[in-house]
Amino acid sequence: MSIMEMDQAYVAHTYKRFPVEIVSGRGSLVTDAGGKQYIDLGSGIAVTSFGIGDEAWKQAVISQLDQIQHTSNLYYTEPCARLAQMLCQRTGMKKVFFSNSGAESNECAIKAARKYAAEKHGAGCYTIVTLENSFHGRTLTTLAATGQAHYHELFQPLTPGFVHVPAEDPDALEAVIRRQPVAAFMIECVQGEGGVVPLSRGYVQRLAELAAEKDILLIVDEVQTGNGRSGELYAYMHYGIAPDIVSTAKGLGGGLPLGATLLGGKVENMLGFGDHGSTFGGNPVSCAGALSILSRLDDAFLRSVREKSAYLFQTFSGAPGIEAVTGLGLMIGRKTKRPAGQVLSACMEKGVL
Ligand code: PLP
């Protein structure tokens, strides 16, 4: 059997894979089993921000592997503590819960928000308002948070307590608040799966104002937008807002599984002993790699993201075959005149993923 046949035979068919078997990579290039090279413009879906095989990250990971690859969360480890400190110092948040993925970082955000709202406003206050076309993950609860009905259909009943409203419509938020107690608003500043659509500054600021007025927690999902991709460390920093909870993953780990839920002052102590946990969360190898990534996401690096972004927006705007360009920083969507599938195949032939 070829690897592709073996994968077809034994791996669950949840991904519609392209017929490319990746065997190695360096920088922005990956090589397939036949030796053909491609530029990976997707960075493994917003993960390998410093490139594949990034030396500094690799050294940090290898040196931690030489020390210890895992211990349980019953004990302290240095990379975990240092990464939490660095995340708090860079954002003003107060505490961090580590997990392994974006969905888990959102699960933690949802649990912290529910507990805060129940303690502060009573057991009836649990509703979390998210936006239509949002994407927050594939566990049953983060699917419920996701505002795209087609993901919901086959998996009923989902976790209750989520309401979806259209983006850019503050009246819809106010209508929900009038109708029922609301624990939190949860947003992506740029809707990724929803089409790479940035929310407007006016809307996000109004949403944050409403949240502050009513003691509704503001959760920002930075799983895809975070860790430098938008041209700021976290995309919410473009918007002049101060979230209560920030969830992130993907690029933070640089290619190893890592999720982080950053908890602000209101909720920093909301999750206590036994309220939440994870066997691998805060794994020392993932955290050592993440420290290397986060420490290099400095002002100069973020400026270079913004400069490259301006160049790409300018280049794509009005270019042949492109109908629209949207996004923020290096999270860029292009609406093509031809069906996107055809464009992807043509790009792949030319060595562009
Ligand atoms: N939230 C957003 C905004 C995402 O884009 C994703 C994944 O693409 C997730 C959550 C889920 O992350 P994961 O696949 O790591 O669970």
mmCIF file of C-alpha atoms and ligand atoms in Angstrom:
data_model
loop_
_atom_site.group_PDB
_atom_site.id
_atom_site.type_symbol
_atom_site.label_atom_id
_atom_site.label_comp_id
_atom_site.label_asym_id
_atom_site.label_seq_id
_atom_site.Cartn_x
_atom_site.Cartn_y
_atom_site.Cartn_z
ATOM 1 C CA MET A 1 0.000 0.000 0.000
ATOM 2 C CA SER A 2 1.151 3.553 -0.660
ATOM 3 C CA ILE A 3 0.982 5.970 2.264
ATOM 4 C CA MET A 4 -2.035 7.631 0.683
ATOM 5 C CA GLU A 5 -3.807 4.270 0.340
ATOM 6 C CA MET A 6 -2.896 3.315 3.913
ATOM 7 C CA ASP A 7 -4.222 6.645 5.211
ATOM 8 C CA GLN A 8 -7.436 6.154 3.219
ATOM 9 C CA ALA A 9 -7.800 2.657 4.650
ATOM 10 C CA TYR A 10 -7.055 3.388 8.307
ATOM 11 C CA VAL A 11 -7.439 7.082 9.136
ATOM 12 C CA ALA A 12 -10.957 8.379 9.756
ATOM 13 C CA HIS A 13 -12.142 10.345 6.747
ATOM 14 C CA THR A 14 -12.691 13.655 8.534
ATOM 15 C CA TYR A 15 -10.303 15.589 6.279
ATOM 16 C CA LYS A 16 -10.607 16.058 2.537
ATOM 17 C CA ARG A 17 -6.871 15.772 1.927
ATOM 18 C CA PHE A 18 -5.168 17.002 -1.234
ATOM 19 C CA PRO A 19 -3.180 14.274 -3.018
ATOM 20 C CA VAL A 20 0.145 15.450 -1.589
ATOM 21 C CA GLU A 21 2.231 13.552 0.962
ATOM 22 C CA ILE A 22 4.458 15.993 2.831
ATOM 23 C CA VAL A 23 7.728 14.509 4.052
ATOM 24 C CA SER A 24 9.895 17.461 5.074
ATOM 25 C CA GLY A 25 10.173 21.215 5.139
ATOM 26 C CA ARG A 26 12.369 24.213 5.787
ATOM 27 C CA GLY A 27 11.299 27.824 6.216
ATOM 28 C CA SER A 28 8.250 28.432 4.067
ATOM 29 C CA LEU A 29 8.914 25.422 1.798
ATOM 30 C CA VAL A 30 7.610 21.884 2.152
ATOM 31 C CA THR A 31 8.659 18.893 0.070
ATOM 32 C CA ASP A 32 6.421 16.023 -0.990
ATOM 33 C CA ALA A 33 7.267 12.331 -1.312
ATOM 34 C CA GLY A 34 8.149 12.811 -4.978
ATOM 35 C CA GLY A 35 10.632 15.580 -4.162
ATOM 36 C CA LYS A 36 8.432 18.440 -5.392
ATOM 37 C CA GLN A 37 8.663 21.655 -3.360
ATOM 38 C CA TYR A 38 5.771 23.922 -2.466
ATOM 39 C CA ILE A 39 5.487 27.277 -0.702
ATOM 40 C CA ASP A 40 3.051 26.769 2.197
ATOM 41 C CA LEU A 41 1.144 30.049 2.286
ATOM 42 C CA GLY A 42 -1.129 28.648 4.971
ATOM 43 C CA SER A 43 1.676 28.027 7.501
ATOM 44 C CA GLY A 44 -0.038 24.780 8.438
ATOM 45 C CA ILE A 45 -3.230 26.792 9.115
ATOM 46 C CA ALA A 46 -1.730 29.633 11.139
ATOM 47 C CA VAL A 47 0.813 27.574 13.062
ATOM 48 C CA THR A 48 4.408 27.774 11.791
ATOM 49 C CA SER A 49 4.835 31.554 11.950
ATOM 50 C CA PHE A 50 8.627 31.419 12.036
ATOM 51 C CA GLY A 51 8.740 28.762 9.346
ATOM 52 C CA ILE A 52 9.237 25.050 9.326
ATOM 53 C CA GLY A 53 12.299 23.741 11.149
ATOM 54 C CA ASP A 54 12.863 27.183 12.720
ATOM 55 C CA GLU A 55 16.276 26.776 14.398
ATOM 56 C CA ALA A 56 15.641 28.741 17.600
ATOM 57 C CA TRP A 57 12.362 26.951 18.259
ATOM 58 C CA LYS A 58 13.925 23.565 17.473
ATOM 59 C CA GLN A 59 16.832 24.191 19.838
ATOM 60 C CA ALA A 60 14.468 25.240 22.645
ATOM 61 C CA VAL A 61 12.396 22.092 22.109
ATOM 62 C CA ILE A 62 15.377 19.736 21.854
ATOM 63 C CA SER A 63 17.058 21.183 24.909
ATOM 64 C CA GLN A 64 13.858 20.728 26.944
ATOM 65 C CA LEU A 65 13.482 17.179 25.582
ATOM 66 C CA ASP A 66 16.952 16.474 26.928
ATOM 67 C CA GLN A 67 15.764 17.596 30.381
ATOM 68 C CA ILE A 68 12.316 16.006 30.642
ATOM 69 C CA GLN A 69 9.470 15.556 28.150
ATOM 70 C CA HIS A 70 6.542 15.334 30.550
ATOM 71 C CA THR A 71 5.602 15.413 34.167
ATOM 72 C CA SER A 72 2.132 15.593 35.594
ATOM 73 C CA ASN A 73 0.476 18.853 36.535
ATOM 74 C CA LEU A 74 0.915 17.845 40.183
ATOM 75 C CA TYR A 75 4.402 19.380 39.964
ATOM 76 C CA TYR A 76 5.972 22.661 38.871
ATOM 77 C CA THR A 77 8.049 23.086 35.712
ATOM 78 C CA GLU A 78 10.009 26.126 34.625
ATOM 79 C CA PRO A 79 8.841 26.488 30.980
ATOM 80 C CA CYS A 80 5.182 26.490 32.053
ATOM 81 C CA ALA A 81 5.673 29.146 34.729
ATOM 82 C CA ARG A 82 7.875 31.325 32.496
ATOM 83 C CA LEU A 83 5.464 31.153 29.571
ATOM 84 C CA ALA A 84 2.518 32.116 31.782
ATOM 85 C CA GLN A 85 4.520 35.047 33.170
ATOM 86 C CA MET A 86 5.496 36.229 29.687
ATOM 87 C CA LEU A 87 1.916 35.974 28.389
ATOM 88 C CA CYS A 88 0.628 37.990 31.361
ATOM 89 C CA GLN A 89 3.361 40.605 31.073
ATOM 90 C CA ARG A 90 2.730 41.070 27.346
ATOM 91 C CA THR A 91 -1.064 41.359 27.677
ATOM 92 C CA GLY A 92 -1.873 42.639 31.166
ATOM 93 C CA MET A 93 -3.868 39.472 31.823
ATOM 94 C CA LYS A 94 -3.460 37.889 35.272
ATOM 95 C CA LYS A 95 -3.410 34.101 34.982
ATOM 96 C CA VAL A 96 -3.094 31.455 32.281
ATOM 97 C CA PHE A 97 -4.620 28.000 31.958
ATOM 98 C CA PHE A 98 -2.744 25.781 29.503
ATOM 99 C CA SER A 99 -4.328 23.089 27.342
ATOM 100 C CA ASN A 100 -3.535 21.442 24.003
ATOM 101 C CA SER A 101 -5.704 23.055 21.341
ATOM 102 C CA GLY A 102 -7.872 25.961 20.344
ATOM 103 C CA ALA A 103 -11.116 24.191 21.146
ATOM 104 C CA GLU A 104 -9.868 23.376 24.634
ATOM 105 C CA SER A 105 -8.723 26.938 25.229
ATOM 106 C CA ASN A 106 -12.278 28.033 24.363
ATOM 107 C CA GLU A 107 -13.794 25.351 26.605
ATOM 108 C CA CYS A 108 -11.816 26.784 29.502
ATOM 109 C CA ALA A 109 -12.940 30.318 28.617
ATOM 110 C CA ILE A 110 -16.573 29.162 28.593
ATOM 111 C CA LYS A 111 -16.243 27.354 31.931
ATOM 112 C CA ALA A 112 -14.608 30.381 33.585
ATOM 113 C CA ALA A 113 -17.327 32.687 32.210
ATOM 114 C CA ARG A 114 -20.164 30.404 33.329
ATOM 115 C CA LYS A 115 -18.763 30.118 36.847
ATOM 116 C CA TYR A 116 -18.209 33.878 37.128
ATOM 117 C CA ALA A 117 -21.720 34.673 35.899
ATOM 118 C CA ALA A 118 -23.377 32.092 38.148
ATOM 119 C CA GLU A 119 -21.538 33.354 41.237
ATOM 120 C CA LYS A 120 -22.034 37.016 40.410
ATOM 121 C CA HIS A 121 -25.491 37.066 38.826
ATOM 122 C CA GLY A 122 -27.163 33.784 39.780
ATOM 123 C CA ALA A 123 -27.654 30.359 38.253
ATOM 124 C CA GLY A 124 -29.908 31.677 35.447
ATOM 125 C CA CYS A 125 -27.078 33.739 33.989
ATOM 126 C CA TYR A 126 -25.198 31.434 31.624
ATOM 127 C CA THR A 127 -25.970 32.513 28.071
ATOM 128 C CA ILE A 128 -22.975 33.247 25.887
ATOM 129 C CA VAL A 129 -23.615 35.372 22.816
ATOM 130 C CA THR A 130 -21.445 34.636 19.772
ATOM 131 C CA LEU A 131 -21.615 35.831 16.178
ATOM 132 C CA GLU A 132 -23.088 34.280 13.061
ATOM 133 C CA ASN A 133 -20.349 32.809 10.844
ATOM 134 C CA SER A 134 -18.033 32.447 13.820
ATOM 135 C CA PHE A 135 -15.903 29.372 14.434
ATOM 136 C CA HIS A 136 -14.823 28.334 17.919
ATOM 137 C CA GLY A 137 -13.941 24.635 17.633
ATOM 138 C CA ARG A 138 -15.306 21.130 17.202
ATOM 139 C CA THR A 139 -16.006 19.814 20.690
ATOM 140 C CA LEU A 140 -19.742 19.714 21.413
ATOM 141 C CA THR A 141 -19.622 22.914 23.462
ATOM 142 C CA THR A 142 -17.415 24.908 21.110
ATOM 143 C CA LEU A 143 -19.568 23.669 18.210
ATOM 144 C CA ALA A 144 -22.548 25.098 20.066
ATOM 145 C CA ALA A 145 -20.623 28.374 20.346
ATOM 146 C CA THR A 146 -19.871 28.285 16.615
ATOM 147 C CA GLY A 147 -22.414 30.346 14.695
ATOM 148 C CA GLN A 148 -22.690 28.136 11.602
ATOM 149 C CA ALA A 149 -25.767 25.903 11.514
ATOM 150 C CA HIS A 150 -24.326 23.381 9.047
ATOM 151 C CA TYR A 151 -21.778 22.266 11.663
ATOM 152 C CA HIS A 152 -24.602 21.611 14.148
ATOM 153 C CA GLU A 153 -27.018 19.509 12.170
ATOM 154 C CA LEU A 154 -25.678 15.997 12.772
ATOM 155 C CA PHE A 155 -24.744 16.372 16.427
ATOM 156 C CA GLN A 156 -27.847 17.366 18.339
ATOM 157 C CA PRO A 157 -28.348 18.025 21.152
ATOM 158 C CA LEU A 158 -25.437 20.433 21.561
ATOM 159 C CA THR A 159 -24.546 22.125 24.841
ATOM 160 C CA PRO A 160 -27.326 24.639 25.559
ATOM 161 C CA GLY A 161 -26.731 28.275 26.490
ATOM 162 C CA PHE A 162 -25.478 29.843 23.265
ATOM 163 C CA VAL A 163 -27.167 32.529 21.179
ATOM 164 C CA HIS A 164 -25.833 33.674 17.794
ATOM 165 C CA VAL A 165 -26.399 37.187 16.486
ATOM 166 C CA PRO A 166 -25.396 38.833 13.203
ATOM 167 C CA ALA A 167 -22.024 40.625 13.315
ATOM 168 C CA GLU A 168 -21.917 44.420 12.961
ATOM 169 C CA ASP A 169 -25.374 44.810 14.517
ATOM 170 C CA PRO A 170 -25.206 46.296 18.044
ATOM 171 C CA ASP A 171 -29.037 46.386 18.179
ATOM 172 C CA ALA A 172 -29.090 42.593 18.002
ATOM 173 C CA LEU A 173 -26.775 42.436 21.044
ATOM 174 C CA GLU A 174 -28.992 44.849 22.947
ATOM 175 C CA ALA A 175 -32.092 42.828 22.060
ATOM 176 C CA VAL A 176 -30.556 39.673 23.567
ATOM 177 C CA ILE A 177 -29.530 41.543 26.726
ATOM 178 C CA ARG A 178 -33.110 42.823 27.130
ATOM 179 C CA ARG A 179 -34.501 39.331 26.645
ATOM 180 C CA GLN A 180 -32.331 37.294 29.036
ATOM 181 C CA PRO A 181 -29.354 37.390 31.418
ATOM 182 C CA VAL A 182 -26.084 37.188 29.483
ATOM 183 C CA ALA A 183 -22.829 35.808 30.919
ATOM 184 C CA ALA A 184 -20.440 36.669 28.077
ATOM 185 C CA PHE A 185 -19.904 37.860 24.547
ATOM 186 C CA MET A 186 -17.440 35.783 22.565
ATOM 187 C CA ILE A 187 -15.898 37.051 19.323
ATOM 188 C CA GLU A 188 -13.104 36.535 16.814
ATOM 189 C CA CYS A 189 -11.785 39.956 15.764
ATOM 190 C CA VAL A 190 -11.251 38.484 12.302
ATOM 191 C CA GLN A 191 -13.678 35.705 11.473
ATOM 192 C CA GLY A 192 -11.338 33.109 9.985
ATOM 193 C CA GLU A 193 -13.445 30.127 8.947
ATOM 194 C CA GLY A 194 -16.245 32.633 8.332
ATOM 195 C CA GLY A 195 -14.364 34.116 5.372
ATOM 196 C CA VAL A 196 -11.389 36.093 6.799
ATOM 197 C CA VAL A 197 -13.637 39.019 7.700
ATOM 198 C CA PRO A 198 -12.370 41.571 10.231
ATOM 199 C CA LEU A 199 -14.957 43.106 12.529
ATOM 200 C CA SER A 200 -15.157 46.904 12.390
ATOM 201 C CA ARG A 201 -13.563 48.947 15.158
ATOM 202 C CA GLY A 202 -16.857 50.744 15.864
ATOM 203 C CA TYR A 203 -18.749 47.495 16.345
ATOM 204 C CA VAL A 204 -16.128 45.872 18.571
ATOM 205 C CA GLN A 205 -15.891 48.989 20.730
ATOM 206 C CA ARG A 206 -19.687 49.167 21.108
ATOM 207 C CA LEU A 207 -19.777 45.483 22.034
ATOM 208 C CA ALA A 208 -17.048 46.057 24.641
ATOM 209 C CA GLU A 209 -18.953 49.054 26.038
ATOM 210 C CA LEU A 210 -22.145 47.053 26.392
ATOM 211 C CA ALA A 211 -20.184 44.267 28.077
ATOM 212 C CA ALA A 212 -18.618 46.677 30.562
ATOM 213 C CA GLU A 213 -21.963 48.402 31.321
ATOM 214 C CA LYS A 214 -23.728 45.123 32.126
ATOM 215 C CA ASP A 215 -20.839 43.155 33.681
ATOM 216 C CA ILE A 216 -20.956 40.783 30.721
ATOM 217 C CA LEU A 217 -17.570 39.133 30.212
ATOM 218 C CA LEU A 218 -15.779 39.771 26.933
ATOM 219 C CA ILE A 219 -14.071 36.668 25.533
ATOM 220 C CA VAL A 220 -11.854 37.096 22.483
ATOM 221 C CA ASP A 221 -10.987 33.942 20.546
ATOM 222 C CA GLU A 222 -7.441 34.525 19.303
ATOM 223 C CA VAL A 223 -6.814 30.943 18.249
ATOM 224 C CA GLN A 224 -6.238 31.928 14.638
ATOM 225 C CA THR A 225 -5.673 35.698 14.892
ATOM 226 C CA GLY A 226 -3.210 35.536 17.796
ATOM 227 C CA ASN A 227 0.516 35.393 18.297
ATOM 228 C CA GLY A 228 1.548 38.034 15.799
ATOM 229 C CA ARG A 229 -0.429 36.984 12.736
ATOM 230 C CA SER A 230 -2.564 40.136 12.700
ATOM 231 C CA GLY A 231 0.397 42.514 13.014
ATOM 232 C CA GLU A 232 -0.188 42.997 16.745
ATOM 233 C CA LEU A 233 0.590 40.373 19.359
ATOM 234 C CA TYR A 234 -3.160 39.706 19.657
ATOM 235 C CA ALA A 235 -5.716 41.068 17.187
ATOM 236 C CA TYR A 236 -7.825 42.691 19.939
ATOM 237 C CA MET A 237 -4.899 45.093 20.400
ATOM 238 C CA HIS A 238 -5.881 46.749 17.079
ATOM 239 C CA TYR A 239 -9.279 47.583 18.540
ATOM 240 C CA GLY A 240 -8.532 49.491 21.752
ATOM 241 C CA ILE A 241 -10.397 47.020 23.970
ATOM 242 C CA ALA A 242 -9.447 45.061 27.090
ATOM 243 C CA PRO A 243 -10.999 41.568 27.045
ATOM 244 C CA ASP A 244 -11.693 39.625 30.232
ATOM 245 C CA ILE A 245 -10.618 36.324 28.658
ATOM 246 C CA VAL A 246 -8.416 35.589 25.637
ATOM 247 C CA SER A 247 -8.135 32.090 24.202
ATOM 248 C CA THR A 248 -5.283 31.124 21.936
ATOM 249 C CA ALA A 249 -3.397 28.147 20.458
ATOM 250 C CA LYS A 250 -2.048 27.387 16.937
ATOM 251 C CA GLY A 251 0.953 29.745 16.391
ATOM 252 C CA LEU A 252 1.806 29.926 20.086
ATOM 253 C CA GLY A 253 3.121 26.366 20.064
ATOM 254 C CA GLY A 254 4.986 26.750 16.780
ATOM 255 C CA GLY A 255 3.921 23.242 15.709
ATOM 256 C CA LEU A 256 3.548 21.372 19.001
ATOM 257 C CA PRO A 257 0.088 21.170 20.587
ATOM 258 C CA LEU A 258 -0.533 24.009 23.017
ATOM 259 C CA GLY A 259 -3.584 26.021 24.014
ATOM 260 C CA ALA A 260 -3.707 28.908 26.454
ATOM 261 C CA THR A 261 -6.616 30.683 28.106
ATOM 262 C CA LEU A 262 -5.597 34.075 29.449
ATOM 263 C CA LEU A 263 -7.710 35.195 32.376
ATOM 264 C CA GLY A 264 -8.113 38.878 33.285
ATOM 265 C CA GLY A 265 -8.630 40.426 36.715
ATOM 266 C CA LYS A 266 -12.355 39.617 37.011
ATOM 267 C CA VAL A 267 -11.859 35.901 36.455
ATOM 268 C CA GLU A 268 -8.264 35.228 37.427
ATOM 269 C CA ASN A 269 -9.214 33.042 40.373
ATOM 270 C CA MET A 270 -12.499 31.731 38.994
ATOM 271 C CA LEU A 271 -11.201 28.232 38.248
ATOM 272 C CA GLY A 272 -9.954 26.642 41.465
ATOM 273 C CA PHE A 273 -8.632 23.217 42.437
ATOM 274 C CA GLY A 274 -10.412 20.509 40.516
ATOM 275 C CA ASP A 275 -12.572 22.906 38.469
ATOM 276 C CA HIS A 276 -10.504 22.276 35.376
ATOM 277 C CA GLY A 277 -7.405 20.383 34.299
ATOM 278 C CA SER A 278 -5.496 18.687 31.513
ATOM 279 C CA THR A 279 -2.925 15.884 31.477
ATOM 280 C CA PHE A 280 -0.779 17.464 28.786
ATOM 281 C CA GLY A 281 -1.710 21.135 29.307
ATOM 282 C CA GLY A 282 1.434 23.174 29.937
ATOM 283 C CA ASN A 283 3.680 20.372 28.725
ATOM 284 C CA PRO A 284 7.287 21.537 29.266
ATOM 285 C CA VAL A 285 8.397 20.812 25.691
ATOM 286 C CA SER A 286 5.472 22.693 24.123
ATOM 287 C CA CYS A 287 5.995 25.570 26.568
ATOM 288 C CA ALA A 288 9.758 25.759 25.952
ATOM 289 C CA GLY A 289 9.062 26.047 22.205
ATOM 290 C CA ALA A 290 6.367 28.651 22.837
ATOM 291 C CA LEU A 291 8.742 30.739 24.956
ATOM 292 C CA SER A 292 11.085 30.876 21.993
ATOM 293 C CA ILE A 293 8.214 31.964 19.715
ATOM 294 C CA LEU A 294 6.681 34.532 22.051
ATOM 295 C CA SER A 295 10.004 36.151 22.957
ATOM 296 C CA ARG A 296 10.648 36.850 19.253
ATOM 297 C CA LEU A 297 7.212 38.384 18.582
ATOM 298 C CA ASP A 298 8.674 41.794 19.381
ATOM 299 C CA ASP A 299 7.887 45.258 17.996
ATOM 300 C CA ALA A 300 10.278 44.883 15.054
ATOM 301 C CA PHE A 301 8.769 41.544 14.086
ATOM 302 C CA LEU A 302 5.205 42.846 14.369
ATOM 303 C CA ARG A 303 6.160 45.888 12.275
ATOM 304 C CA SER A 304 7.514 43.563 9.591
ATOM 305 C CA VAL A 305 4.189 41.681 9.585
ATOM 306 C CA ARG A 306 2.342 44.969 9.042
ATOM 307 C CA GLU A 307 4.725 46.014 6.251
ATOM 308 C CA LYS A 308 4.406 42.694 4.438
ATOM 309 C CA SER A 309 0.656 42.882 4.896
ATOM 310 C CA ALA A 310 0.468 46.354 3.308
ATOM 311 C CA TYR A 311 2.545 45.105 0.368
ATOM 312 C CA LEU A 312 0.325 42.053 -0.137
ATOM 313 C CA PHE A 313 -2.931 44.000 0.145
ATOM 314 C CA GLN A 314 -1.625 46.479 -2.422
ATOM 315 C CA THR A 315 -0.440 43.717 -4.740
ATOM 316 C CA PHE A 316 -3.649 41.692 -4.594
ATOM 317 C CA SER A 317 -6.078 44.617 -4.828
ATOM 318 C CA GLY A 318 -7.350 44.749 -8.395
ATOM 319 C CA ALA A 319 -5.003 41.950 -9.549
ATOM 320 C CA PRO A 320 -6.333 39.706 -12.337
ATOM 321 C CA GLY A 321 -8.667 36.992 -11.095
ATOM 322 C CA ILE A 322 -9.134 38.536 -7.649
ATOM 323 C CA GLU A 323 -12.481 40.004 -6.724
ATOM 324 C CA ALA A 324 -11.777 41.131 -3.161
ATOM 325 C CA VAL A 325 -9.041 41.045 -0.540
ATOM 326 C CA THR A 326 -9.922 40.982 3.159
ATOM 327 C CA GLY A 327 -8.182 40.354 6.461
ATOM 328 C CA LEU A 328 -5.704 41.848 8.869
ATOM 329 C CA GLY A 329 -1.929 41.537 8.971
ATOM 330 C CA LEU A 330 -0.877 38.272 7.370
ATOM 331 C CA MET A 331 -4.275 36.670 7.816
ATOM 332 C CA ILE A 332 -5.463 37.424 4.306
ATOM 333 C CA GLY A 333 -8.425 36.138 2.317
ATOM 334 C CA ARG A 334 -8.815 36.473 -1.421
ATOM 335 C CA LYS A 335 -12.175 36.114 -3.104
ATOM 336 C CA THR A 336 -11.360 34.707 -6.505
ATOM 337 C CA LYS A 337 -13.359 35.179 -9.705
ATOM 338 C CA ARG A 338 -12.969 31.478 -10.595
ATOM 339 C CA PRO A 339 -14.245 28.852 -8.127
ATOM 340 C CA ALA A 340 -11.743 28.638 -5.265
ATOM 341 C CA GLY A 341 -11.239 24.864 -5.737
ATOM 342 C CA GLN A 342 -10.013 25.398 -9.296
ATOM 343 C CA VAL A 343 -7.615 28.114 -8.171
ATOM 344 C CA LEU A 344 -6.240 25.912 -5.379
ATOM 345 C CA SER A 345 -5.560 23.060 -7.822
ATOM 346 C CA ALA A 346 -3.851 25.376 -10.324
ATOM 347 C CA CYS A 347 -1.696 26.863 -7.518
ATOM 348 C CA MET A 348 -0.753 23.408 -6.296
ATOM 349 C CA GLU A 349 0.446 22.430 -9.760
ATOM 350 C CA LYS A 350 2.710 25.474 -9.684
ATOM 351 C CA GLY A 351 4.026 24.591 -6.226
ATOM 352 C CA VAL A 352 1.929 26.934 -4.075
ATOM 353 C CA LEU A 353 -0.216 25.618 -1.220
HETATM 354 N N1 PLP B 1 -11.171 29.018 17.236
HETATM 355 C C1 PLP B 1 -10.813 29.498 16.025
HETATM 356 C C2 PLP B 1 -11.037 30.941 15.729
HETATM 357 C C3 PLP B 1 -10.218 28.661 15.075
HETATM 358 O O1 PLP B 1 -9.876 29.142 13.883
HETATM 359 C C4 PLP B 1 -10.019 27.302 15.402
HETATM 360 C C5 PLP B 1 -9.423 26.347 14.422
HETATM 361 O O2 PLP B 1 -9.260 26.625 13.269
HETATM 362 C C6 PLP B 1 -10.414 26.851 16.672
HETATM 363 C C7 PLP B 1 -10.971 27.730 17.555
HETATM 364 C C8 PLP B 1 -10.208 25.403 17.078
HETATM 365 O O3 PLP B 1 -8.858 25.161 17.243
HETATM 366 P P1 PLP B 1 -8.302 23.632 17.319
HETATM 367 O O4 PLP B 1 -8.454 23.069 15.940
HETATM 368 O O5 PLP B 1 -6.873 23.794 17.729
HETATM 369 O O6 PLP B 1 -9.112 22.938 18.350
#
